[in-house]
């Protein structure tokens, strides 16, 4: 893979989750790619790596992390990057993604995807961290828009303006989580369709589709529900603007039988076919 | 507020320490911050439940949740991986249940098995090679997932009964303090309760002592006849259990 570009991959996939290991090992599951949570496989050995070794022979694999903390004012941990790179050398992934968020400061790691202020200072810090990560990993990074539950008083730009400038400065790519756009828009008072209109579609290499739950005062990105209609509607709007893209259902809790997720994936395929024909 | 101060303040808020971050949030801050405040704790509780499943069953939901939240309040995570967060929970449990040693031992067993689950790979020693071993010089290498836990209670029986969904025995002290050895064969973690003398033998062998010297050392404690019998018995179980990676 070139250091500068990521070749697009067109297909429909699922996140690999433990309850479905046996399905993938023993059945001919109709997915075009699998996405793994990188940290679950950044281990010394045992069953997780054994399963991954089998599956990567049969499907392309995208690596999706949750621990990079790309927005940290402390930078990105060298030991983390070293292990991530080692896994990438083993997996030969389609790409490596993580989230536009931060988790760690002053040696405390919250293990949550905490929100960034959309300021020039934060943009500089994120871009410097991305440049470093891309140098170490020797490949472009893919970053996902997270769900957020607040914004900051000092914000100087919209999230999509931040993403546009971030991709322009660093050459990184985007994993567009359509559910997160809906959740953040509802929580923070922006129109998801404005977001879609403003996002640099040519940088999108992957799409996440997921469900959410209603909390007391906020929509919560729980990934424990089927993809709801408003998220499908957003997917239908953005899909024709994207080039070849890897779209997938992301489910992390109350995980249903694999056939239920495959049915949702068929819905994604049908929407993609319908809106592509209409263009 | 600059980025570093904002992030530092945010972490302080999550840790229930004085924080200026509410002033930095746009509009009404509390509802949004509450989501992160709750998510930080609930994710760590879930992580501990995942790593300490049998302890969770033994203590019940309320007891486990209280212990987990006590641990979380005292131990913010530092590692890059959430998988490390369970480290040290057994020590916290020991402070919370000083008069119930089986609780701490179940916790330690849960954690050792979790470590073995995704610990380093090693193929078990091939039985067909036994005949080729020069026992005068042979040194045993154990699989890297081998761990030894001191126990005073029937924690192993409790753990097994919970795992199998059977009637769980009450906590009881062992007739004499013993050990549990934990290891992984292929993809499956195992454990078994063993006596002090076997632990001594494992430690001697793991120190690089040849098997012949190991027998000599055991003989100093138990006499030559008993030492030869015990060493043979231990070696047979180590080989059969897949505890040995190599003998050379």
Coordinates of N, CA, C and O in Angstrom, one line a residue, chain A residues 39 42-48 50 67 71-74 77 79-80 83 102-117 121-122 125 147-154 217-218 220, chain B residues 1-4 6-8 10-12 14-15 21 23-29 31-33 35-36 39-40 43-44 46 76-83 85 116-121 184 186-187:
Chain A
X39 N -7.9 -3.5 19.3 CA -7.4 -3.8 20.7 C -7.7 -5.2 21.1 O -6.9 -5.8 21.9
X42 N -4.8 -7.2 19.9 CA -3.4 -6.7 20.3 C -3.0 -7.5 21.5 O -2.8 -6.9 22.6
X43 N -3.0 -8.8 21.5 CA -2.7 -9.6 22.6 C -1.6 -10.6 22.2 O -1.3 -10.7 21.0
X44 N -1.1 -11.3 23.1 CA 0.1 -12.2 22.9 C -0.3 -13.4 22.0 O 0.5 -13.8 21.1
X45 N -1.4 -14.0 22.3 CA -1.8 -15.2 21.6 C -3.2 -15.7 22.0 O -4.0 -14.9 22.4
X46 N -3.4 -17.0 21.8 CA -4.7 -17.6 22.2 C -5.8 -17.5 21.1 O -5.5 -17.2 20.0
X47 N -7.0 -17.7 21.6 CA -8.1 -17.9 20.7 C -8.4 -16.6 19.8 O -8.7 -16.8 18.6
X48 N -8.3 -15.4 20.3 CA -8.6 -14.3 19.4 C -7.7 -14.3 18.2 O -8.2 -14.1 17.0
X50 N -6.0 -16.8 16.9 CA -6.2 -18.0 16.2 C -7.4 -17.8 15.2 O -7.3 -18.1 14.0
X67 N -8.5 3.2 21.0 CA -7.5 3.6 22.0 C -6.4 4.5 21.6 O -5.5 4.8 22.3
X71 N -6.7 12.9 19.6 CA -6.8 14.3 19.9 C -6.2 14.7 21.3 O -6.4 15.8 21.7
X72 N -5.4 13.8 21.8 CA -4.8 14.1 23.1 C -3.7 15.2 23.0 O -2.8 15.1 22.2
X73 N -3.7 16.2 23.9 CA -2.7 17.2 24.0 C -1.4 16.5 24.4 O -0.3 17.2 24.2
X74 N -1.4 15.3 24.9 CA -0.2 14.6 25.3 C 0.4 13.8 24.1 O 1.4 13.1 24.3
X77 N 0.5 7.5 22.3 CA 1.5 6.7 23.0 C 2.3 5.9 22.1 O 1.7 5.1 21.2
X79 N 4.0 3.1 22.8 CA 3.8 1.7 23.0 C 2.6 1.2 22.3 O 2.5 0.1 21.8
X80 N 1.6 2.0 22.3 CA 0.3 1.7 21.6 C 0.6 1.5 20.1 O 0.2 0.6 19.5
X83 N 2.4 -1.6 19.0 CA 1.6 -2.8 19.0 C 0.6 -2.8 17.9 O 0.3 -3.8 17.3
X102 N -10.5 12.0 22.0 CA -9.4 11.8 22.9 C -9.8 11.0 24.1 O -11.0 11.0 24.4
X103 N -8.9 10.3 24.7 CA -9.2 9.4 25.8 C -8.3 9.6 27.0 O -8.7 9.3 28.1
X104 N -7.1 10.2 26.8 CA -6.1 10.1 27.8 C -5.4 11.4 27.9 O -5.1 12.1 26.9
X105 N -5.1 11.8 29.1 CA -4.3 13.0 29.4 C -3.6 12.8 30.8 O -4.3 12.1 31.7
X106 N -2.4 13.2 30.9 CA -1.7 13.1 32.2 C -1.8 11.7 32.8 O -2.0 11.5 34.0
X107 N -1.6 10.7 31.9 CA -1.4 9.3 32.3 C -2.7 8.6 32.8 O -2.7 7.5 33.3
X108 N -3.8 9.3 32.7 CA -5.1 8.7 33.0 C -5.8 8.4 31.7 O -5.9 9.3 30.8
X109 N -6.2 7.2 31.5 CA -6.9 6.8 30.2 C -8.3 6.5 30.6 O -8.6 5.5 31.2
X110 N -9.2 7.3 30.1 CA -10.6 7.1 30.4 C -11.2 6.0 29.7 O -12.3 5.5 30.1
X111 N -10.6 5.5 28.6 CA -11.2 4.4 27.8 C -12.5 4.8 27.2 O -13.4 4.0 27.0
X112 N -12.8 6.1 27.1 CA -14.0 6.6 26.4 C -13.6 7.5 25.3 O -12.5 8.0 25.3
X113 N -14.5 7.7 24.4 CA -14.2 8.6 23.2 C -14.7 10.0 23.6 O -15.9 10.4 23.4
X114 N -13.8 10.8 24.2 CA -14.2 12.1 24.7 C -14.2 13.2 23.6 O -13.4 13.1 22.7
X115 N -15.0 14.2 23.8 CA -15.2 15.2 22.7 C -14.1 16.2 22.6 O -13.5 16.6 23.7
X116 N -13.8 16.6 21.4 CA -12.8 17.6 21.2 C -13.5 19.0 21.0 O -14.6 19.0 20.4
X117 N -12.8 20.0 21.4 CA -13.3 21.3 21.0 C -13.0 21.6 19.5 O -11.9 21.1 19.1
X121 N -6.7 25.5 17.7 CA -5.6 24.9 18.5 C -5.8 23.3 18.5 O -4.8 22.6 18.3
X122 N -7.0 22.9 18.6 CA -7.3 21.5 18.6 C -7.0 20.9 17.2 O -6.5 19.8 17.1
X125 N -3.3 20.4 16.9 CA -2.9 19.3 17.7 C -3.3 17.9 17.1 O -2.4 17.0 17.0
X147 N -19.9 9.9 18.2 CA -21.1 10.6 18.8 C -20.6 11.5 19.9 O -19.7 11.1 20.7
X148 N -21.2 12.6 20.0 CA -20.9 13.5 21.1 C -22.2 14.0 21.8 O -23.3 14.0 21.3
X149 N -22.0 14.4 23.1 CA -23.1 14.7 23.9 C -23.0 16.2 24.4 O -23.9 16.6 25.2
X150 N -22.0 16.9 24.0 CA -21.9 18.3 24.3 C -21.0 19.0 23.3 O -20.3 18.3 22.5
X151 N -21.0 20.3 23.2 CA -20.1 21.1 22.5 C -19.5 22.1 23.4 O -19.9 22.3 24.5
X152 N -18.4 22.8 22.9 CA -17.7 23.7 23.8 C -17.9 25.1 23.4 O -18.1 25.5 22.2
X153 N -17.9 26.0 24.5 CA -18.1 27.4 24.2 C -17.1 28.0 23.3 O -17.4 29.0 22.6
X154 N -15.9 27.5 23.3 CA -14.8 28.1 22.5 C -14.8 27.6 21.0 O -13.9 28.0 20.3
X217 N -31.6 12.7 28.8 CA -31.5 14.1 28.2 C -30.8 14.0 26.8 O -30.7 15.1 26.2
X218 N -30.2 12.9 26.5 CA -29.4 12.8 25.2 C -29.7 11.5 24.5 O -30.1 10.5 25.1
X220 N -28.1 8.3 23.1 CA -26.9 7.6 23.4 C -26.5 6.7 22.3 O -27.3 5.9 21.9
Chain B
X1 N -10.0 28.5 27.2 CA -9.3 27.5 27.9 C -8.5 26.7 26.8 O -9.1 26.3 25.8
X2 N -7.2 26.5 27.1 CA -6.4 25.8 26.1 C -6.7 24.3 26.1 O -7.3 23.8 27.1
X3 N -6.3 23.5 25.1 CA -6.6 22.1 24.9 C -6.2 21.3 26.1 O -7.0 20.5 26.6
X4 N -5.0 21.5 26.6 CA -4.5 20.7 27.7 C -5.3 20.9 28.9 O -5.6 20.0 29.6
X6 N -8.3 22.0 29.2 CA -9.7 21.5 28.9 C -9.7 20.0 29.2 O -10.6 19.4 29.9
X7 N -8.7 19.3 28.6 CA -8.7 17.8 28.7 C -8.3 17.4 30.2 O -8.9 16.5 30.7
X8 N -7.4 18.1 30.8 CA -7.1 17.8 32.2 C -8.4 18.1 33.1 O -8.7 17.2 33.9
X10 N -11.4 17.9 32.1 CA -12.4 16.9 31.8 C -12.2 15.6 32.6 O -13.1 15.0 33.1
X11 N -10.9 15.2 32.6 CA -10.6 14.0 33.3 C -10.8 14.2 34.8 O -11.4 13.3 35.5
X12 N -10.5 15.3 35.3 CA -10.8 15.6 36.8 C -12.3 15.5 37.0 O -12.7 15.0 38.1
X14 N -14.4 13.6 35.4 CA -14.8 12.2 35.4 C -14.4 11.5 36.7 O -15.1 10.6 37.2
X15 N -13.3 12.0 37.3 CA -12.8 11.4 38.5 C -13.4 12.0 39.8 O -12.9 11.7 40.9
X21 N -14.2 22.3 33.9 CA -14.7 22.0 32.6 C -16.2 22.3 32.4 O -16.6 22.7 31.3
X23 N -17.6 25.0 33.0 CA -17.7 26.4 32.4 C -17.2 26.5 31.0 O -17.5 27.4 30.3
X24 N -16.6 25.4 30.5 CA -16.1 25.4 29.1 C -17.1 24.8 28.1 O -16.9 24.9 26.9
X25 N -18.1 24.2 28.7 CA -19.1 23.6 27.8 C -20.1 24.6 27.3 O -20.6 25.5 28.1
X26 N -20.5 24.5 26.1 CA -21.5 25.4 25.5 C -22.9 25.1 26.1 O -23.3 23.9 26.1
X27 N -23.6 26.1 26.5 CA -25.0 25.9 27.0 C -25.0 25.2 28.3 O -24.1 25.2 29.1
X28 N -26.1 24.4 28.5 CA -26.3 23.7 29.7 C -25.4 22.5 29.8 O -25.5 21.6 28.9
X29 N -24.5 22.5 30.7 CA -23.4 21.5 30.7 C -23.7 20.2 31.3 O -23.2 19.1 30.9
X31 N -26.2 17.9 31.5 CA -26.7 16.7 30.9 C -25.7 16.0 30.0 O -25.6 14.8 30.1
X32 N -24.9 16.8 29.3 CA -23.9 16.2 28.4 C -22.8 15.6 29.2 O -22.3 14.4 29.0
X33 N -22.3 16.3 30.2 CA -21.2 15.8 31.0 C -21.6 14.5 31.8 O -20.8 13.6 32.0
X35 N -23.5 12.2 30.8 CA -23.3 11.0 29.9 C -21.9 10.4 30.0 O -21.7 9.2 30.2
X36 N -20.9 11.3 29.9 CA -19.5 10.9 30.0 C -19.2 10.4 31.4 O -18.4 9.4 31.5
X39 N -20.7 7.0 31.6 CA -20.1 6.0 30.7 C -18.7 5.5 31.2 O -18.3 4.4 31.1
X40 N -17.9 6.5 31.8 CA -16.6 6.1 32.3 C -16.7 5.0 33.3 O -16.0 4.0 33.2
X43 N -18.4 1.6 31.9 CA -17.6 0.8 31.0 C -16.5 0.0 31.8 O -16.2 -1.2 31.6
X44 N -16.0 0.6 32.9 CA -15.0 -0.1 33.7 C -15.7 -1.2 34.5 O -15.1 -2.2 34.7
X46 N -18.3 -2.9 33.5 CA -18.5 -4.0 32.6 C -17.2 -4.7 32.3 O -17.2 -6.0 32.1
X76 N -7.9 4.9 38.9 CA -8.1 5.3 37.5 C -7.3 4.4 36.5 O -6.1 4.1 36.9
X77 N -7.8 4.1 35.3 CA -7.0 3.3 34.4 C -5.8 4.1 33.9 O -5.9 5.3 33.6
X78 N -4.7 3.4 33.6 CA -3.5 4.0 33.1 C -3.0 3.3 31.8 O -2.4 4.0 31.0
X79 N -3.3 2.1 31.6 CA -2.8 1.3 30.5 C -3.5 1.8 29.2 O -4.6 2.3 29.2
X80 N -2.8 1.5 28.1 CA -3.4 1.8 26.8 C -4.6 0.9 26.5 O -5.5 1.2 25.7
X81 N -4.7 -0.3 27.2 CA -5.7 -1.2 26.8 C -6.6 -1.4 28.0 O -6.2 -1.6 29.2
X82 N -7.9 -1.5 27.7 CA -8.9 -1.8 28.8 C -8.7 -3.2 29.3 O -9.1 -3.5 30.5
X83 N -8.1 -4.0 28.5 CA -7.8 -5.4 28.9 C -7.0 -5.5 30.2 O -7.0 -6.6 30.9
X85 N -7.2 -3.6 32.7 CA -7.8 -2.9 33.9 C -8.1 -3.8 35.1 O -8.1 -3.4 36.2
X116 N -4.3 -16.2 31.0 CA -3.9 -17.4 30.2 C -4.6 -17.4 28.9 O -4.1 -17.9 27.9
X117 N -5.9 -16.9 28.9 CA -6.7 -17.0 27.7 C -6.0 -16.4 26.4 O -6.1 -17.0 25.4
X118 N -5.5 -15.3 26.6 CA -4.8 -14.6 25.4 C -3.3 -14.4 25.7 O -2.7 -13.5 25.1
X119 N -2.7 -15.2 26.6 CA -1.3 -15.2 26.8 C -0.5 -15.8 25.6 O -1.1 -16.2 24.6
X120 N 0.8 -15.8 25.7 CA 1.6 -16.3 24.6 C 1.3 -17.7 24.2 O 1.0 -18.6 25.0
X121 N 1.4 -18.0 22.9 CA 1.2 -19.3 22.4 C 2.4 -20.2 22.6 O 3.5 -19.7 22.7
X184 N -2.6 -22.8 29.8 CA -3.4 -23.0 28.6 C -2.9 -24.1 27.7 O -1.6 -24.1 27.5
X186 N -3.4 -25.4 23.9 CA -3.9 -24.9 22.7 C -4.7 -23.6 23.0 O -4.1 -22.6 23.4
X187 N -6.0 -23.7 22.8 CA -6.8 -22.4 23.0 C -7.5 -22.4 24.4 O -8.2 -21.4 24.7

